[in-house]
CSV table of C-alpha atoms in Angstrom, one decimal:
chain,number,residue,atom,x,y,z
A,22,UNK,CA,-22.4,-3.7,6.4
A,23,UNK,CA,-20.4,-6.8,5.3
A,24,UNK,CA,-22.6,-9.5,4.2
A,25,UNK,CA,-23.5,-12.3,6.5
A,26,UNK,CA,-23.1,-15.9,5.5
A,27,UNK,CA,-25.9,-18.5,6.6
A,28,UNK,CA,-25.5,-21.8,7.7
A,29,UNK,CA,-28.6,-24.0,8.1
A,30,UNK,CA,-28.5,-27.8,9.6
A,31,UNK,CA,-30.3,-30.3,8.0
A,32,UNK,CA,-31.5,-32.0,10.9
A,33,UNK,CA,-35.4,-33.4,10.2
A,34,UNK,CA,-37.2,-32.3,12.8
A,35,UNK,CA,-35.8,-28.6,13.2
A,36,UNK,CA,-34.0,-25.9,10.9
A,37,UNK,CA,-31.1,-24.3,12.6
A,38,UNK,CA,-30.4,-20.8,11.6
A,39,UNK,CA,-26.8,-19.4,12.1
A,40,UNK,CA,-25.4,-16.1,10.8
A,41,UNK,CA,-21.9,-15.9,10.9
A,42,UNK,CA,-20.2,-12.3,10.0
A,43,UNK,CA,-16.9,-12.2,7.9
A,44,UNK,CA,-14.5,-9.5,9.6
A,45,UNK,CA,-12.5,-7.8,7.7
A,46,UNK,CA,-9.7,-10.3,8.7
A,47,UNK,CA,-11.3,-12.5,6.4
A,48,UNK,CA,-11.6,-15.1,10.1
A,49,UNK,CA,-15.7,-16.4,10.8
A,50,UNK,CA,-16.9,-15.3,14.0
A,51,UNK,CA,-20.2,-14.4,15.3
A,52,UNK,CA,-19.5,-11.1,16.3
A,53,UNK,CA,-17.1,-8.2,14.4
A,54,UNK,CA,-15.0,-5.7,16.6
A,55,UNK,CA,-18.4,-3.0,15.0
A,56,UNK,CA,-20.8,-5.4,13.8
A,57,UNK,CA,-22.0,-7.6,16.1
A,58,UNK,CA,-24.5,-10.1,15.0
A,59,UNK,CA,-27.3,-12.1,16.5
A,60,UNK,CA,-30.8,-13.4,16.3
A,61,UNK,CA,-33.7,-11.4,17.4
A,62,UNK,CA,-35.6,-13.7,19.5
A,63,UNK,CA,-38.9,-13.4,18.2
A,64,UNK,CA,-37.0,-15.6,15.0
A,65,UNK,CA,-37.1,-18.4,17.4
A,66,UNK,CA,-40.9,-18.4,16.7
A,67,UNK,CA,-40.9,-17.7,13.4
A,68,UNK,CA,-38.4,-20.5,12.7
A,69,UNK,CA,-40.5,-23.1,14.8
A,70,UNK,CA,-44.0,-21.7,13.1
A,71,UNK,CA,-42.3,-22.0,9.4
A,72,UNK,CA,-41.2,-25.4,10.5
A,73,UNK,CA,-44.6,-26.6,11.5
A,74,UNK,CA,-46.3,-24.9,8.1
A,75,UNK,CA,-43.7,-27.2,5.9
A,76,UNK,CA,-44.6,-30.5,8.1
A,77,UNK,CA,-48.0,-30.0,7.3
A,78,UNK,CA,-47.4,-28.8,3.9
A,79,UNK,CA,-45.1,-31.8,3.2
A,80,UNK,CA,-45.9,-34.5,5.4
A,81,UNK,CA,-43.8,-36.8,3.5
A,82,UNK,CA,-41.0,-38.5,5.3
A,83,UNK,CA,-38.3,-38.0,2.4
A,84,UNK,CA,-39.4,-34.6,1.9
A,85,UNK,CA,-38.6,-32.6,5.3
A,86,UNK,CA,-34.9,-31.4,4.1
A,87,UNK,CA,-36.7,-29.4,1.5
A,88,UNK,CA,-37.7,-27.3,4.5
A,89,UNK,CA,-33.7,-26.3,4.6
A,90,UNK,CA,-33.7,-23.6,1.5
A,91,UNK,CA,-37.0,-22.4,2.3
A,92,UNK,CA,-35.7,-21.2,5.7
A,93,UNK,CA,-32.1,-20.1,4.2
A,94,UNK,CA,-34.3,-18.1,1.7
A,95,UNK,CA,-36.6,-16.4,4.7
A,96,UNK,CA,-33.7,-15.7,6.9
A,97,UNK,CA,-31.5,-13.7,3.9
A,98,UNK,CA,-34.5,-11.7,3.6
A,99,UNK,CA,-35.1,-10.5,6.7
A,100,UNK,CA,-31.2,-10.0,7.6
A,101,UNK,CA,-30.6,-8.3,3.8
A,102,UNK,CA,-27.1,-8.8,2.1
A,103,UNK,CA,-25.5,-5.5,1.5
A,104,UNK,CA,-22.1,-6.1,0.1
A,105,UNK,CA,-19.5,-3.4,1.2
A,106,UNK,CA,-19.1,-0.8,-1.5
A,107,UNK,CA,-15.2,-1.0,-2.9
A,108,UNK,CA,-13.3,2.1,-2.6
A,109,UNK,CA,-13.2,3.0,-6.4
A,110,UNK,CA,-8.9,2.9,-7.6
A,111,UNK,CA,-7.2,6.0,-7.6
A,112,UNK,CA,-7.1,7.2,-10.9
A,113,UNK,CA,-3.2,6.1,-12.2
A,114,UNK,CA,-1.3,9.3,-13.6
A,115,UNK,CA,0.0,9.1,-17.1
A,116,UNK,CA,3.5,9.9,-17.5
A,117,UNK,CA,3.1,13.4,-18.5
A,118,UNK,CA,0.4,13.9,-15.4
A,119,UNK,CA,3.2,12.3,-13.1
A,120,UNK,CA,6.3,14.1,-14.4
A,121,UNK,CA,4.2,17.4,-13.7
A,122,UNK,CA,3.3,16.6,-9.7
A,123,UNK,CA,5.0,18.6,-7.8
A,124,UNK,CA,4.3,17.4,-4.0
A,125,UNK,CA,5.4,14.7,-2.8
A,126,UNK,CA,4.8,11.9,-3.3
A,127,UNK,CA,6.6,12.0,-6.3
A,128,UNK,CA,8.0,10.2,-9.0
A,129,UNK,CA,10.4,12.0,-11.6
A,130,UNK,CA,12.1,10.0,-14.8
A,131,UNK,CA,15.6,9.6,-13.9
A,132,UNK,CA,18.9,8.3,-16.1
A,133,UNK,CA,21.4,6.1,-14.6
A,134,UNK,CA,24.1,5.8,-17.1
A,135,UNK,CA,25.9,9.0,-17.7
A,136,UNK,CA,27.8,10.7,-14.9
A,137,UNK,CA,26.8,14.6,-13.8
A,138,UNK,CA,23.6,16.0,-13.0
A,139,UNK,CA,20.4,14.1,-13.0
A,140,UNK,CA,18.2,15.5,-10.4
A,141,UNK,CA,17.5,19.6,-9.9
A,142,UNK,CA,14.5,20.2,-8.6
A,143,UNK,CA,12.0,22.1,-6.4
A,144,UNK,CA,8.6,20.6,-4.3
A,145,UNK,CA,6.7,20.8,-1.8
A,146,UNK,CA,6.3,18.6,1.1
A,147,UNK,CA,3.6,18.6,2.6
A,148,UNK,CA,3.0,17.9,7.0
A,149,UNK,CA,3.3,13.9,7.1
A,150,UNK,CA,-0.3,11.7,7.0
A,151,UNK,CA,-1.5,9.1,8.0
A,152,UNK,CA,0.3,5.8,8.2
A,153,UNK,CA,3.0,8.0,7.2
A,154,UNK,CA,6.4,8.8,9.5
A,155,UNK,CA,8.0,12.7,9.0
A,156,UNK,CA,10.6,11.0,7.3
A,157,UNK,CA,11.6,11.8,3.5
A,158,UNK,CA,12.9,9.2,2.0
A,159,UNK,CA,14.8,9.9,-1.2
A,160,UNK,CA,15.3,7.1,-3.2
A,161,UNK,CA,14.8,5.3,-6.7
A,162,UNK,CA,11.8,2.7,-7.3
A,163,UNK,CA,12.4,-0.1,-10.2
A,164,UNK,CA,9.2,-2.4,-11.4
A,165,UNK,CA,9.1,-5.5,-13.5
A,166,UNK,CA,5.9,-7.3,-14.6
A,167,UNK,CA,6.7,-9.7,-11.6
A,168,UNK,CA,8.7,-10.1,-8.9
A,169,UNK,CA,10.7,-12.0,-10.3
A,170,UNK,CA,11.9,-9.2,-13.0
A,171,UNK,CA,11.2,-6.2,-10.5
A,172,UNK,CA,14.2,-8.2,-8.7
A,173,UNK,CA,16.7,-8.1,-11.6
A,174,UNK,CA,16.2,-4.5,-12.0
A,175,UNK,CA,16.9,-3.9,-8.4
A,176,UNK,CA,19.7,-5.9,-8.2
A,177,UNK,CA,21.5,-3.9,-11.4
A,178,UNK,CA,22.3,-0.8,-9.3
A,179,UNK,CA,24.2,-2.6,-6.8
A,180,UNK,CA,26.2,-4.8,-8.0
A,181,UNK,CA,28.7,-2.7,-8.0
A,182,UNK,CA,28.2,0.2,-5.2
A,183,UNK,CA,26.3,2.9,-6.5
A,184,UNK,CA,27.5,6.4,-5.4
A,185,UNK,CA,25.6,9.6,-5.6
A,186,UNK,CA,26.3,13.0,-4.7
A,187,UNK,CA,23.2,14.6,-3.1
A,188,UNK,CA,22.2,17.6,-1.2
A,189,UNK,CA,18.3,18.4,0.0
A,190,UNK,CA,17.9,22.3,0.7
A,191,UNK,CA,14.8,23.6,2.0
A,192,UNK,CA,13.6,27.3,0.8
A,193,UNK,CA,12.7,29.7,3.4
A,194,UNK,CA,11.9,32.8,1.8
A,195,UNK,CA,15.1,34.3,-0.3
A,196,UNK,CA,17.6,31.9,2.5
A,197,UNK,CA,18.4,28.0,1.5
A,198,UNK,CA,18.7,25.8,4.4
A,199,UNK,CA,21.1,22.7,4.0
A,200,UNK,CA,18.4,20.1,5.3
A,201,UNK,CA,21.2,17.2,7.3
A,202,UNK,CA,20.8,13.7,5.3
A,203,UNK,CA,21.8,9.9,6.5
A,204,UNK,CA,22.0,7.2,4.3
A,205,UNK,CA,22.1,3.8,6.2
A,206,UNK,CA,24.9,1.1,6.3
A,207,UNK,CA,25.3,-2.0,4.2
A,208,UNK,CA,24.1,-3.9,7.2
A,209,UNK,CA,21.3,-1.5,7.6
A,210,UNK,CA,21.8,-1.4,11.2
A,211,UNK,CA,23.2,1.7,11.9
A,212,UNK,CA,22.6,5.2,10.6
A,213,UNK,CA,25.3,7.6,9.0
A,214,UNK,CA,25.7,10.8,8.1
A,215,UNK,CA,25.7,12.0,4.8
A,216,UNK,CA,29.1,14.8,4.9
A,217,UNK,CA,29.2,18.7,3.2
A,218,UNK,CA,30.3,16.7,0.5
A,219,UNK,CA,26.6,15.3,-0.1
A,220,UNK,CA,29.1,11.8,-0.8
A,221,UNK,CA,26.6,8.7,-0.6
A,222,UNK,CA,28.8,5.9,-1.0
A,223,UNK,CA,25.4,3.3,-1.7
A,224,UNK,CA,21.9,2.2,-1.8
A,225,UNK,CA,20.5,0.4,0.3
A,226,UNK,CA,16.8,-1.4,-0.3
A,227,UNK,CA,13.9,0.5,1.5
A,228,UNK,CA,10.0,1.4,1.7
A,229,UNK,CA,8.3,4.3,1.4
A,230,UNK,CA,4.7,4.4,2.7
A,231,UNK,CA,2.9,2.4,-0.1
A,232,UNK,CA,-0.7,4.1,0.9
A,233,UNK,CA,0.0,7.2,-0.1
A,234,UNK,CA,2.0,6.8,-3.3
A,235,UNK,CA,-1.1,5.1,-4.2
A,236,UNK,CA,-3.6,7.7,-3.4
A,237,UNK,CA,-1.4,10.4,-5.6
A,238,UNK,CA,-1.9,7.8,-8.4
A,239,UNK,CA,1.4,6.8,-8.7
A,240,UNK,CA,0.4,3.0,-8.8
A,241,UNK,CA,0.6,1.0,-12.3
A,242,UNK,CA,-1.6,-2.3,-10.0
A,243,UNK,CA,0.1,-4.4,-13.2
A,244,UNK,CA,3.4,-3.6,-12.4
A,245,UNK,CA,5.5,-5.0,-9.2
A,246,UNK,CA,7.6,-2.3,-7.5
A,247,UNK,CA,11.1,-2.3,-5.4
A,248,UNK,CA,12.6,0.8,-3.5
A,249,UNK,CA,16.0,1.4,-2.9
A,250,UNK,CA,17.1,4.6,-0.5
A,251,UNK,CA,19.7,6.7,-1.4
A,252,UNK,CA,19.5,9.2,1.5
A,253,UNK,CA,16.9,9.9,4.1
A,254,UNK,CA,16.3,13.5,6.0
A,255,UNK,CA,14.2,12.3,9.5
A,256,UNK,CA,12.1,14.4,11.3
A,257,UNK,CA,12.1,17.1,8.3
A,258,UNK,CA,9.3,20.0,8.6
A,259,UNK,CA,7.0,20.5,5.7
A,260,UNK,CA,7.9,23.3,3.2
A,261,UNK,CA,9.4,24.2,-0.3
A,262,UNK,CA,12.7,22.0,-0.8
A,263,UNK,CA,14.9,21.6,-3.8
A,264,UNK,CA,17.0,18.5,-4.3
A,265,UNK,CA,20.3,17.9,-6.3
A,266,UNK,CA,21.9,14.8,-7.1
A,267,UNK,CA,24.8,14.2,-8.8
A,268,UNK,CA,26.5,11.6,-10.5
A,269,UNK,CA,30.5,10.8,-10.0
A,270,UNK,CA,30.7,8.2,-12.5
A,271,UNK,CA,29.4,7.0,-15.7
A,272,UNK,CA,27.2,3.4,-14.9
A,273,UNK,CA,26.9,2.2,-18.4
A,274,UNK,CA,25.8,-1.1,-17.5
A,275,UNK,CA,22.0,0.8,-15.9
A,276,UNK,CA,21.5,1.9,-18.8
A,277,UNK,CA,17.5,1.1,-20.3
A,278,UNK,CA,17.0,0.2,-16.3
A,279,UNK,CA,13.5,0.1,-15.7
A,280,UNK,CA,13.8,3.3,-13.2
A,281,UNK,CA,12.4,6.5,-11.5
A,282,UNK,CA,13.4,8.6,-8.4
A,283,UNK,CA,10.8,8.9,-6.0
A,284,UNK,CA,10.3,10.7,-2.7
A,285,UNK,CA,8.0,9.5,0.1
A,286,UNK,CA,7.3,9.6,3.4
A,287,UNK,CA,8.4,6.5,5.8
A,288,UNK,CA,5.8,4.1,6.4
A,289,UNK,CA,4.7,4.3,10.0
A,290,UNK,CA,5.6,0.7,12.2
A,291,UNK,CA,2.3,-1.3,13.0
């Protein structure tokens, strides 16, 4: 139960009681979408009866607003203030516990400088949850202690286009699938194909669905994060997948870039 707030007028001759609920909007109204809120009616009574008891107790003229906290202090009693319990944080891997996870989603050290190999690995994906799409993405997430920083990182890996070679094969017993990839265009209107080749010619920047890359404890809260796609496989089935991605060139200039790959699931559209 969120905690009510209570309003009480100050008026001489009568103490007007008002509980107002705070939705999870954060907007005042007096009723929630599962909490309504009202007055029983017998407190229509007990106000007026505690409003006679504090004229006769304090017949004063300059004393009747004293009435006020007395009724505030009757009425939070009787409604109770029981603050909503806060989901406890996910506990935040370390980067041992992290480099070990093996499900997506995932995070994996990654090094942008020298050209070859950088990525060969297996995991498991598991069927898409909620607030999640059945959409892989594979990508690379940068961070800075601000957005401000995060931004500079991002904006090191394209400024110049930065092409990957990368193939996604899922493992189906002792047979490897070829899983199709698309990568989308600078515009990031229109999707394309990613050839036999595995040739990505960029990046482009992306999401992945934030929710659950928190829950696996792949959230550093002081850190501020940016995703850039490098492929995407859509409407992929769980399983055991191994991913390869290759470097054509040497990128000297990415070199100490504050950088990981990462695989998530899409964010589902509100």
């Amino acid at each position: 139960m969120l905690c009510p707030l209570l309003f009480v007028a100050t008026d001489e001759k009568a103490a007007l009681a008002v509980v107002v609920q705070i939705c999870p909007t954060g907007a005042f109204t007096d009723t929630c979408e599962d909490a309504p809120i009202s007055l029983p009616p017998s407190w229509d009574s007990l106000l007026w009866n505690v409003d006679l008891t504090m004229d006769a107790a304090m017949p004063n003229a300059s004393l009747p607003r004293a009435r006020v906290p007395c009724v505030a202090m009757l009425l939070l009693a009787l409604v109770g203030c029981t603050a909503t319990p806060s989901e406890p944080a996910p506990k935040l891997l370390t980067a041992e516990e992290a480099a070990a996870r093996t499900v997506v989603p995932l995070t994996r050290p990654i090094a942008l400088d020298k050209a070859g190999k950088v990525v060969d690995m297996e995991f498991d994906l598991p069927p898409a949850g909620p607030g999640t799409v059945p959409d892989l993405m594979l990508g690379l997430r940068v961070w800075g202690i601000d957005a401000k920083a995060m931004l500079a990182q991002q904006s090191r890996i394209d400024v110049r286009p930065f092409a990957t070679l990368v193939h996604l094969q899922r493992l189906d017993g002792d047979s490897t699938v070829e899983t199709p990839l698309n990568y989308t265009s600078r515009d990031r209107r229109t999707e394309l194909s990613v050839g036999p080749d595995g040739a990505v010619p960029f990046t482009t920047v992306s999401s992945v669905a934030q929710g659950a890359v928190r829950s696996a404890g792949l959230v550093d809260e002081r850190r501020v994060y940016g995703v850039v796609r490098i492929a995407e496989a859509s409407r992929v089935e769980s399983g055991r997948y191994r991913l390869l991605i290759e470097l054509p060139s040497d990128r000297p200039d990415l070199q100490g870039l504050n950088v990981e790959l990462l695989l998530g699931y899409g964010p589902r559209s509100k």
